[in-house]
Amino acid sequence: MFDFILKPSQRTIYERNFNDNPEKLKRWNNLLSIASKDQVTINESTAERVVTTPQKPFTASYLIDLQLGEVLVSTIASKSSWILEARDLSGDLLQDAQLKNNHLSLNYKPNKNIKVRIILQAKLETESTTDFKIYTLPQYDFPVAGKDNTAIQSFWGCFKRWRQS
C-alpha cells in the first residue's frame, strides 16, 4: 500500500487484519468505545501491571492535564501486541507510540495547555502481563538545580528592576 505516504496509525494498520472478520473488529472497537468514556485522571504519574487474555482483552484510558513545557511519557514493556496512543478529548489522534528496545514508547510535547487521553489496548488474541507507566517530564532543562517549569520566567528574560547606587 501507500503507508509510507499516508502514514496510517498503528490502530488503522491493525484493523486491516479484520477485513474478513468484522465481528471481531466490532468487538475490539466496542472495547475502545467503553474505555474512551473512562474518567480515570492521572495527576503526575502512575505505574501498573496490566494483564490481558484472549477471553478478557485489556483496554483502558487515562486522562492527564498537560501544561505547555511538559512532555507526556508513556511506556509499556512489550513488543507489538499493544496499541498505545494519545488522543485529544474529541478523539482525534495526537500521537502513536513507537517501538523502541522492546518497549512501546509515547513522548508527546503539547504546543498549548491540553487535556490528553492515553489509550492502552491489547490486540486481540494476546496473552500478556506487562508493566505500564505514564508520567510527565519538563521539556526544558534549567541551569539552576531544583527549579522546574514554574521558574521559567526567571531564566528566560522576565523583566527585573535593578537598583542603582
GROMACS .gro file of N, CA and C in nm:
model
  495
    1MET      N    1   0.084  -0.119   0.000
    1MET     CA    2   0.000   0.000   0.000
    1MET      C    3   0.088   0.125   0.000
    2PHE      N    4   0.027   0.238   0.028
    2PHE     CA    5   0.099   0.364   0.028
    2PHE      C    6   0.120   0.415   0.170
    3ASP      N    7   0.150   0.324   0.263
    3ASP     CA    8   0.166   0.363   0.403
    3ASP      C    9   0.280   0.463   0.422
    4PHE      N   10   0.383   0.453   0.341
    4PHE     CA   11   0.495   0.547   0.354
    4PHE      C   12   0.453   0.689   0.320
    5ILE      N   13   0.345   0.705   0.246
    5ILE     CA   14   0.294   0.838   0.213
    5ILE      C   15   0.183   0.879   0.310
    6LEU      N   16   0.087   0.789   0.332
    6LEU     CA   17  -0.030   0.821   0.414
    6LEU      C   18  -0.002   0.818   0.564
    7LYS      N   19   0.097   0.739   0.607
    7LYS     CA   20   0.134   0.725   0.747
    7LYS      C   21   0.014   0.696   0.837
    8PRO      N   22  -0.052   0.581   0.816
    8PRO     CA   23  -0.168   0.546   0.898
    8PRO      C   24  -0.126   0.514   1.042
    9SER      N   25  -0.220   0.525   1.133
    9SER     CA   26  -0.192   0.494   1.274
    9SER      C   27  -0.173   0.344   1.291
   10GLN      N   28  -0.114   0.306   1.403
   10GLN     CA   29  -0.097   0.164   1.434
   10GLN      C   30  -0.234   0.095   1.442
   11ARG      N   31  -0.333   0.167   1.495
   11ARG     CA   32  -0.469   0.112   1.506
   11ARG      C   33  -0.525   0.081   1.367
   12THR      N   34  -0.508   0.172   1.272
   12THR     CA   35  -0.558   0.153   1.136
   12THR      C   36  -0.490   0.033   1.070
   13ILE      N   37  -0.362   0.022   1.089
   13ILE     CA   38  -0.288  -0.090   1.030
   13ILE      C   39  -0.337  -0.222   1.089
   14TYR      N   40  -0.357  -0.226   1.221
   14TYR     CA   41  -0.404  -0.348   1.286
   14TYR      C   42  -0.545  -0.385   1.240
   15GLU      N   43  -0.631  -0.286   1.224
   15GLU     CA   44  -0.770  -0.313   1.184
   15GLU      C   45  -0.780  -0.377   1.046
   16ARG      N   46  -0.680  -0.359   0.963
   16ARG     CA   47  -0.681  -0.422   0.830
   16ARG      C   48  -0.686  -0.574   0.840
   17ASN      N   49  -0.637  -0.629   0.951
   17ASN     CA   50  -0.637  -0.774   0.970
   17ASN      C   51  -0.777  -0.833   0.982
   18PHE      N   52  -0.877  -0.748   1.002
   18PHE     CA   53  -1.012  -0.796   1.029
   18PHE      C   54  -1.108  -0.775   0.912
   19ASN      N   55  -1.057  -0.753   0.795
   19ASN     CA   56  -1.144  -0.735   0.678
   19ASN      C   57  -1.233  -0.857   0.656
   20ASP      N   58  -1.181  -0.975   0.691
   20ASP     CA   59  -1.260  -1.098   0.672
   20ASP      C   60  -1.335  -1.140   0.798
   21ASN      N   61  -1.323  -1.064   0.907
   21ASN     CA   62  -1.390  -1.099   1.032
   21ASN      C   63  -1.442  -0.972   1.100
   22PRO      N   64  -1.548  -0.912   1.046
   22PRO     CA   65  -1.597  -0.785   1.100
   22PRO      C   66  -1.651  -0.796   1.243
   23GLU      N   67  -1.693  -0.915   1.286
   23GLU     CA   68  -1.744  -0.930   1.423
   23GLU      C   69  -1.633  -0.908   1.526
   24LYS      N   70  -1.515  -0.962   1.498
   24LYS     CA   71  -1.401  -0.941   1.589
   24LYS      C   72  -1.364  -0.794   1.595
   25LEU      N   73  -1.362  -0.729   1.480
   25LEU     CA   74  -1.329  -0.587   1.475
   25LEU      C   75  -1.432  -0.506   1.554
   26LYS      N   76  -1.558  -0.540   1.539
   26LYS     CA   77  -1.664  -0.469   1.612
   26LYS      C   78  -1.645  -0.487   1.762
   27ARG      N   79  -1.614  -0.608   1.805
   27ARG     CA   80  -1.590  -0.635   1.948
   27ARG      C   81  -1.473  -0.551   2.000
   28TRP      N   82  -1.365  -0.549   1.922
   28TRP     CA   83  -1.245  -0.476   1.962
   28TRP      C   84  -1.273  -0.326   1.969
   29ASN      N   85  -1.346  -0.274   1.872
   29ASN     CA   86  -1.380  -0.131   1.873
   29ASN      C   87  -1.480  -0.096   1.983
   30ASN      N   88  -1.568  -0.190   2.021
   30ASN     CA   89  -1.658  -0.166   2.134
   30ASN      C   90  -1.580  -0.149   2.264
   31LEU      N   91  -1.474  -0.227   2.281
   31LEU     CA   92  -1.389  -0.212   2.399
   31LEU      C   93  -1.326  -0.072   2.402
   32LEU      N   94  -1.284  -0.024   2.286
   32LEU     CA   95  -1.228   0.111   2.278
   32LEU      C   96  -1.333   0.215   2.313
   33SER      N   97  -1.453   0.198   2.263
   33SER     CA   98  -1.561   0.292   2.290
   33SER      C   99  -1.591   0.301   2.440
   34ILE      N  100  -1.595   0.187   2.506
   34ILE     CA  101  -1.619   0.185   2.651
   34ILE      C  102  -1.504   0.254   2.725
   35ALA      N  103  -1.380   0.221   2.687
   35ALA     CA  104  -1.265   0.281   2.754
   35ALA      C  105  -1.257   0.431   2.731
   36SER      N  106  -1.302   0.478   2.616
   36SER     CA  107  -1.297   0.621   2.586
   36SER      C  108  -1.389   0.703   2.676
   37LYS      N  109  -1.478   0.637   2.745
   37LYS     CA  110  -1.567   0.706   2.838
   37LYS      C  111  -1.512   0.707   2.980
   38ASP      N  112  -1.400   0.637   3.002
   38ASP     CA  113  -1.337   0.636   3.135
   38ASP      C  114  -1.299   0.777   3.176
   39GLN      N  115  -1.308   0.804   3.305
   39GLN     CA  116  -1.269   0.934   3.359
   39GLN      C  117  -1.155   0.921   3.460
   40VAL      N  118  -1.073   0.818   3.445
   40VAL     CA  119  -0.959   0.797   3.535
   40VAL      C  120  -0.857   0.907   3.506
   41THR      N  121  -0.832   0.991   3.608
   41THR     CA  122  -0.743   1.106   3.590
   41THR      C  123  -0.611   1.080   3.660
   42ILE      N  124  -0.502   1.106   3.590
   42ILE     CA  125  -0.367   1.092   3.643
   42ILE      C  126  -0.316   1.232   3.675
   43ASN      N  127  -0.262   1.252   3.796
   43ASN     CA  128  -0.210   1.384   3.830
   43ASN      C  129  -0.070   1.405   3.774
   44GLU      N  130   0.024   1.323   3.813
   44GLU     CA  131   0.161   1.340   3.762
   44GLU      C  132   0.215   1.211   3.702
   45SER      N  133   0.187   1.099   3.770
   45SER     CA  134   0.240   0.973   3.719
   45SER      C  135   0.161   0.856   3.775
   46THR      N  136   0.172   0.745   3.706
   46THR     CA  137   0.114   0.620   3.753
   46THR      C  138   0.191   0.505   3.689
   47ALA      N  139   0.191   0.394   3.757
   47ALA     CA  140   0.250   0.272   3.703
   47ALA      C  141   0.163   0.156   3.749
   48GLU      N  142   0.142   0.062   3.661
   48GLU     CA  143   0.062  -0.053   3.698
   48GLU      C  144   0.101  -0.173   3.614
   49ARG      N  145   0.069  -0.288   3.666
   49ARG     CA  146   0.089  -0.411   3.591
   49ARG      C  147  -0.044  -0.443   3.525
   50VAL      N  148  -0.042  -0.463   3.395
   50VAL     CA  149  -0.165  -0.492   3.321
   50VAL      C  150  -0.161  -0.636   3.270
   51VAL      N  151  -0.278  -0.697   3.271
   51VAL     CA  152  -0.293  -0.836   3.229
   51VAL      C  153  -0.400  -0.841   3.121
   52THR      N  154  -0.370  -0.911   3.015
   52THR     CA  155  -0.469  -0.931   2.909
   52THR      C  156  -0.469  -1.077   2.867
   53THR      N  157  -0.587  -1.125   2.833
   53THR     CA  158  -0.603  -1.261   2.782
   53THR      C  159  -0.696  -1.256   2.661
   54PRO      N  160  -0.696  -1.359   2.579
   54PRO     CA  161  -0.790  -1.360   2.466
   54PRO      C  162  -0.936  -1.352   2.512
   55GLN      N  163  -0.966  -1.405   2.629
   55GLN     CA  164  -1.103  -1.400   2.680
   55GLN      C  165  -1.139  -1.263   2.736
   56LYS      N  166  -1.042  -1.193   2.794
   56LYS     CA  167  -1.065  -1.060   2.853
   56LYS      C  168  -0.957  -0.964   2.806
   57PRO      N  169  -0.970  -0.912   2.685
   57PRO     CA  170  -0.869  -0.819   2.633
   57PRO      C  171  -0.868  -0.689   2.714
   58PHE      N  172  -0.750  -0.644   2.751
   58PHE     CA  173  -0.735  -0.523   2.832
   58PHE      C  174  -0.751  -0.400   2.743
   59THR      N  175  -0.835  -0.307   2.787
   59THR     CA  176  -0.849  -0.177   2.722
   59THR      C  177  -0.880  -0.076   2.831
   60ALA      N  178  -0.806   0.034   2.834
   60ALA     CA  179  -0.830   0.138   2.934
   60ALA      C  180  -0.785   0.272   2.879
   61SER      N  181  -0.840   0.378   2.940
   61SER     CA  182  -0.793   0.512   2.904
   61SER      C  183  -0.772   0.592   3.031
   62TYR      N  184  -0.682   0.688   3.022
   62TYR     CA  185  -0.643   0.770   3.135
   62TYR      C  186  -0.636   0.914   3.088
   63LEU      N  187  -0.684   1.006   3.170
   63LEU     CA  188  -0.679   1.148   3.139
   63LEU      C  189  -0.566   1.213   3.215
   64ILE      N  190  -0.497   1.305   3.149
   64ILE     CA  191  -0.391   1.380   3.216
   64ILE      C  192  -0.390   1.522   3.160
   65ASP      N  193  -0.378   1.621   3.250
   65ASP     CA  194  -0.366   1.761   3.210
   65ASP      C  195  -0.220   1.792   3.185
   66LEU      N  196  -0.190   1.839   3.065
   66LEU     CA  197  -0.053   1.877   3.029
   66LEU      C  198  -0.044   2.028   3.016
   67GLN      N  199   0.064   2.082   3.067
   67GLN     CA  200   0.092   2.224   3.054
   67GLN      C  201   0.197   2.243   2.946
   68LEU      N  202   0.195   2.359   2.884
   68LEU     CA  203   0.299   2.393   2.788
   68LEU      C  204   0.433   2.382   2.859
   69GLY      N  205   0.528   2.315   2.798
   69GLY     CA  206   0.659   2.297   2.860
   69GLY      C  207   0.675   2.161   2.928
   70GLU      N  208   0.569   2.081   2.928
   70GLU     CA  209   0.578   1.946   2.982
   70GLU      C  210   0.577   1.845   2.868
   71VAL      N  211   0.636   1.730   2.893
   71VAL     CA  212   0.635   1.620   2.798
   71VAL      C  213   0.562   1.503   2.863
   72LEU      N  214   0.466   1.449   2.793
   72LEU     CA  215   0.395   1.330   2.840
   72LEU      C  216   0.473   1.208   2.793
   73VAL      N  217   0.508   1.121   2.886
   73VAL     CA  218   0.579   0.998   2.854
   73VAL      C  219   0.494   0.882   2.900
   74SER      N  220   0.475   0.786   2.813
   74SER     CA  221   0.401   0.665   2.848
   74SER      C  222   0.471   0.548   2.782
   75THR      N  223   0.493   0.442   2.860
   75THR     CA  224   0.563   0.326   2.806
   75THR      C  225   0.494   0.197   2.851
   76ILE      N  226   0.511   0.096   2.770
   76ILE     CA  227   0.467  -0.038   2.806
   76ILE      C  228   0.576  -0.135   2.760
   77ALA      N  229   0.615  -0.221   2.853
   77ALA     CA  230   0.721  -0.318   2.825
   77ALA      C  231   0.662  -0.433   2.743
   78SER      N  232   0.666  -0.418   2.613
   78SER     CA  233   0.606  -0.517   2.526
   78SER      C  234   0.659  -0.498   2.385
   79LYS      N  235   0.637  -0.596   2.305
   79LYS     CA  236   0.676  -0.580   2.165
   79LYS      C  237   0.563  -0.515   2.088
   80SER      N  238   0.491  -0.590   2.009
   80SER     CA  239   0.390  -0.526   1.925
   80SER      C  240   0.249  -0.577   1.952
   81SER      N  241   0.221  -0.625   2.072
   81SER     CA  242   0.089  -0.681   2.099
   81SER      C  243  -0.006  -0.580   2.163
   82TRP      N  244   0.032  -0.453   2.164
   82TRP     CA  245  -0.049  -0.348   2.225
   82TRP      C  246  -0.059  -0.228   2.132
   83ILE      N  247  -0.167  -0.150   2.151
   83ILE     CA  248  -0.181  -0.020   2.087
   83ILE      C  249  -0.175   0.082   2.201
   84LEU      N  250  -0.086   0.178   2.189
   84LEU     CA  251  -0.071   0.285   2.288
   84LEU      C  252  -0.074   0.416   2.211
   85GLU      N  253  -0.167   0.505   2.250
   85GLU     CA  254  -0.181   0.630   2.175
   85GLU      C  255  -0.230   0.742   2.264
   86ALA      N  256  -0.201   0.864   2.222
   86ALA     CA  257  -0.250   0.985   2.288
   86ALA      C  258  -0.354   1.048   2.196
   87ARG      N  259  -0.468   1.084   2.256
   87ARG     CA  260  -0.577   1.148   2.181
   87ARG      C  261  -0.624   1.271   2.255
   88ASP      N  262  -0.683   1.366   2.182
   88ASP     CA  263  -0.746   1.479   2.249
   88ASP      C  264  -0.886   1.435   2.293
   89LEU      N  265  -0.957   1.523   2.363
   89LEU     CA  266  -1.087   1.484   2.418
   89LEU      C  267  -1.193   1.462   2.311
   90SER      N  268  -1.172   1.514   2.191
   90SER     CA  269  -1.268   1.487   2.083
   90SER      C  270  -1.238   1.354   2.014
   91GLY      N  271  -1.131   1.287   2.054
   91GLY     CA  272  -1.097   1.156   1.998
   91GLY      C  273  -0.996   1.158   1.886
   92ASP      N  274  -0.949   1.277   1.848
   92ASP     CA  275  -0.851   1.286   1.740
   92ASP      C  276  -0.714   1.238   1.789
   93LEU      N  277  -0.647   1.160   1.706
   93LEU     CA  278  -0.516   1.106   1.739
   93LEU      C  279  -0.413   1.218   1.745
   94LEU      N  280  -0.341   1.226   1.856
   94LEU     CA  281  -0.231   1.322   1.869
   94LEU      C  282  -0.098   1.255   1.837
   95GLN      N  283  -0.082   1.131   1.887
   95GLN     CA  284   0.044   1.060   1.863
   95GLN      C  285   0.028   0.911   1.890
   96ASP      N  286   0.092   0.831   1.807
   96ASP     CA  287   0.104   0.686   1.826
   96ASP      C  288   0.234   0.655   1.898
   97ALA      N  289   0.235   0.550   1.978
   97ALA     CA  290   0.359   0.505   2.040
   97ALA      C  291   0.447   0.438   1.934
   98GLN      N  292   0.576   0.447   1.955
   98GLN     CA  293   0.672   0.385   1.865
   98GLN      C  294   0.745   0.273   1.938
   99LEU      N  295   0.780   0.168   1.868
   99LEU     CA  296   0.852   0.056   1.927
   99LEU      C  297   1.000   0.089   1.935
  100LYS      N  298   1.054   0.086   2.060
  100LYS     CA  299   1.196   0.113   2.084
  100LYS      C  300   1.247   0.016   2.189
  101ASN      N  301   1.344  -0.065   2.156
  101ASN     CA  302   1.406  -0.157   2.252
  101ASN      C  303   1.304  -0.241   2.327
  102ASN      N  304   1.215  -0.306   2.257
  102ASN     CA  305   1.112  -0.393   2.315
  102ASN      C  306   1.015  -0.319   2.407
  103HIS      N  307   1.001  -0.188   2.390
  103HIS     CA  308   0.904  -0.108   2.464
  103HIS      C  309   0.826  -0.024   2.363
  104LEU      N  310   0.696  -0.013   2.385
  104LEU     CA  311   0.620   0.088   2.312
  104LEU      C  312   0.636   0.216   2.391
  105SER      N  313   0.675   0.322   2.326
  105SER     CA  314   0.704   0.446   2.396
  105SER      C  315   0.635   0.564   2.328
  106LEU      N  316   0.570   0.645   2.411
  106LEU     CA  317   0.498   0.763   2.365
  106LEU      C  318   0.564   0.885   2.429
  107ASN      N  319   0.603   0.984   2.351
  107ASN     CA  320   0.661   1.109   2.401
  107ASN      C  321   0.588   1.223   2.332
  108TYR      N  322   0.489   1.278   2.400
  108TYR     CA  323   0.407   1.382   2.339
  108TYR      C  324   0.439   1.517   2.401
  109LYS      N  325   0.472   1.615   2.315
  109LYS     CA  326   0.502   1.753   2.357
  109LYS      C  327   0.391   1.844   2.306
  110PRO      N  328   0.305   1.893   2.396
  110PRO     CA  329   0.195   1.978   2.350
  110PRO      C  330   0.244   2.118   2.313
  111ASN      N  331   0.171   2.185   2.226
  111ASN     CA  332   0.204   2.324   2.192
  111ASN      C  333   0.111   2.421   2.263
  112LYS      N  334   0.032   2.370   2.359
  112LYS     CA  335  -0.057   2.451   2.442
  112LYS      C  336  -0.099   2.365   2.562
  113ASN      N  337  -0.161   2.427   2.661
  113ASN     CA  338  -0.217   2.350   2.772
  113ASN      C  339  -0.331   2.265   2.717
  114ILE      N  340  -0.333   2.137   2.752
  114ILE     CA  341  -0.430   2.046   2.692
  114ILE      C  342  -0.456   1.928   2.785
  115LYS      N  343  -0.578   1.876   2.779
  115LYS     CA  344  -0.611   1.751   2.848
  115LYS      C  345  -0.598   1.640   2.745
  116VAL      N  346  -0.518   1.540   2.777
  116VAL     CA  347  -0.488   1.431   2.685
  116VAL      C  348  -0.545   1.300   2.739
  117ARG      N  349  -0.597   1.219   2.649
  117ARG     CA  350  -0.644   1.085   2.685
  117ARG      C  351  -0.542   0.984   2.633
  118ILE      N  352  -0.483   0.908   2.725
  118ILE     CA  353  -0.393   0.799   2.688
  118ILE      C  354  -0.478   0.673   2.676
  119ILE      N  355  -0.467   0.605   2.565
  119ILE     CA  356  -0.542   0.481   2.545
  119ILE      C  357  -0.444   0.366   2.530
  120LEU      N  358  -0.466   0.263   2.611
  120LEU     CA  359  -0.388   0.140   2.604
  120LEU      C  360  -0.486   0.027   2.571
  121GLN      N  361  -0.460  -0.042   2.461
  121GLN     CA  362  -0.550  -0.150   2.420
  121GLN      C  363  -0.468  -0.268   2.369
  122ALA      N  364  -0.498  -0.386   2.425
  122ALA     CA  365  -0.432  -0.508   2.379
  122ALA      C  366  -0.489  -0.550   2.245
  123LYS      N  367  -0.403  -0.601   2.161
  123LYS     CA  368  -0.452  -0.660   2.037
  123LYS      C  369  -0.522  -0.791   2.072
  124LEU      N  370  -0.622  -0.827   1.994
  124LEU     CA  371  -0.698  -0.949   2.021
  124LEU      C  372  -0.606  -1.071   2.015
  125GLU      N  373  -0.644  -1.173   2.088
  125GLU     CA  374  -0.570  -1.299   2.096
  125GLU      C  375  -0.435  -1.283   2.165
  126THR      N  376  -0.417  -1.174   2.239
  126THR     CA  377  -0.292  -1.152   2.312
  126THR      C  378  -0.305  -1.204   2.454
  127GLU      N  379  -0.204  -1.274   2.499
  127GLU     CA  380  -0.195  -1.315   2.638
  127GLU      C  381  -0.065  -1.256   2.691
  128SER      N  382  -0.078  -1.165   2.789
  128SER     CA  383   0.039  -1.090   2.832
  128SER      C  384   0.019  -1.032   2.971
  129THR      N  385   0.126  -1.025   3.047
  129THR     CA  386   0.132  -0.950   3.172
  129THR      C  387   0.253  -0.859   3.158
  130THR      N  388   0.232  -0.729   3.172
  130THR     CA  389   0.340  -0.635   3.146
  130THR      C  390   0.324  -0.509   3.230
  131ASP      N  391   0.428  -0.427   3.234
  131ASP     CA  392   0.426  -0.303   3.312
  131ASP      C  393   0.394  -0.185   3.221
  132PHE      N  394   0.310  -0.096   3.274
  132PHE     CA  395   0.264   0.022   3.201
  132PHE      C  396   0.288   0.145   3.287
  133LYS      N  397   0.343   0.251   3.227
  133LYS     CA  398   0.375   0.373   3.301
  133LYS      C  399   0.327   0.496   3.226
  134ILE      N  400   0.283   0.596   3.303
  134ILE     CA  401   0.251   0.729   3.250
  134ILE      C  402   0.315   0.829   3.344
  135TYR      N  403   0.388   0.927   3.289
  135TYR     CA  404   0.444   1.033   3.372
  135TYR      C  405   0.475   1.154   3.284
  136THR      N  406   0.503   1.266   3.350
  136THR     CA  407   0.541   1.387   3.277
  136THR      C  408   0.682   1.427   3.317
  137LEU      N  409   0.748   1.495   3.225
  137LEU     CA  410   0.881   1.549   3.247
  137LEU      C  411   0.883   1.693   3.198
  138PRO      N  412   0.970   1.777   3.255
  138PRO     CA  413   0.984   1.911   3.197
  138PRO      C  414   1.047   1.900   3.058
  139GLN      N  415   1.001   1.983   2.968
  139GLN     CA  416   1.054   1.980   2.832
  139GLN      C  417   1.194   2.042   2.827
  140TYR      N  418   1.221   2.133   2.918
  140TYR     CA  419   1.347   2.204   2.916
  140TYR      C  420   1.428   2.171   3.040
  141ASP      N  421   1.559   2.168   3.027
  141ASP     CA  422   1.648   2.155   3.142
  141ASP      C  423   1.689   2.295   3.182
  142PHE      N  424   1.691   2.320   3.313
  142PHE     CA  425   1.723   2.453   3.362
  142PHE      C  426   1.861   2.455   3.424
  143PRO      N  427   1.928   2.570   3.417
  143PRO     CA  428   2.065   2.578   3.466
  143PRO      C  429   2.078   2.584   3.618
  144VAL      N  430   1.969   2.594   3.690
  144VAL     CA  431   1.977   2.603   3.835
  144VAL      C  432   1.913   2.478   3.895
  145ALA      N  433   1.987   2.409   3.979
  145ALA     CA  434   1.936   2.286   4.040
  145ALA      C  435   1.812   2.314   4.123
  146GLY      N  436   1.718   2.223   4.117
  146GLY     CA  437   1.599   2.234   4.200
  146GLY      C  438   1.487   2.317   4.140
  147LYS      N  439   1.505   2.371   4.022
  147LYS     CA  440   1.400   2.452   3.958
  147LYS      C  441   1.333   2.370   3.848
  148ASP      N  442   1.208   2.406   3.818
  148ASP     CA  443   1.134   2.334   3.715
  148ASP      C  444   1.062   2.433   3.625
  149ASN      N  445   0.960   2.388   3.554
  149ASN     CA  446   0.889   2.473   3.458
  149ASN      C  447   0.826   2.596   3.521
  150THR      N  448   0.792   2.591   3.650
  150THR     CA  449   0.728   2.706   3.714
  150THR      C  450   0.824   2.824   3.727
  151ALA      N  451   0.952   2.801   3.715
  151ALA     CA  452   1.051   2.908   3.729
  151ALA      C  453   1.099   2.960   3.595
  152ILE      N  454   1.027   2.932   3.489
  152ILE     CA  455   1.075   2.964   3.354
  152ILE      C  456   1.099   3.114   3.334
  153GLN      N  457   1.014   3.200   3.392
  153GLN     CA  458   1.031   3.343   3.368
  153GLN      C  459   1.163   3.395   3.424
  154SER      N  460   1.206   3.342   3.536
  154SER     CA  461   1.330   3.392   3.593
  154SER      C  462   1.451   3.355   3.509
  155PHE      N  463   1.439   3.254   3.424
  155PHE     CA  464   1.550   3.214   3.340
  155PHE      C  465   1.545   3.274   3.200
  156TRP      N  466   1.426   3.308   3.152
  156TRP     CA  467   1.412   3.345   3.012
  156TRP      C  468   1.362   3.488   2.992
  157GLY      N  469   1.425   3.581   3.058
  157GLY     CA  470   1.402   3.720   3.024
  157GLY      C  471   1.287   3.790   3.093
  158CYS      N  472   1.247   3.746   3.208
  158CYS     CA  473   1.145   3.819   3.282
  158CYS      C  474   1.205   3.953   3.325
  159PHE      N  475   1.132   4.062   3.304
  159PHE     CA  476   1.181   4.194   3.337
  159PHE      C  477   1.205   4.206   3.486
  160LYS      N  478   1.324   4.255   3.522
  160LYS     CA  479   1.357   4.277   3.663
  160LYS      C  480   1.406   4.420   3.679
  161ARG      N  481   1.373   4.480   3.790
  161ARG     CA  482   1.423   4.614   3.819
  161ARG      C  483   1.552   4.602   3.898
  162TRP      N  484   1.648   4.678   3.855
  162TRP     CA  485   1.776   4.679   3.924
  162TRP      C  486   1.790   4.810   3.999
  163ARG      N  487   1.840   4.800   4.119
  163ARG     CA  488   1.863   4.921   4.197
  163ARG      C  489   1.993   4.984   4.153
  164GLN      N  490   1.990   5.115   4.140
  164GLN     CA  491   2.113   5.186   4.106
  164GLN      C  492   2.167   5.251   4.232
  165SER      N  493   2.297   5.245   4.248
  165SER     CA  494   2.359   5.304   4.367
  165SER      C  495   2.402   5.445   4.342
   0.00000   0.00000   0.00000
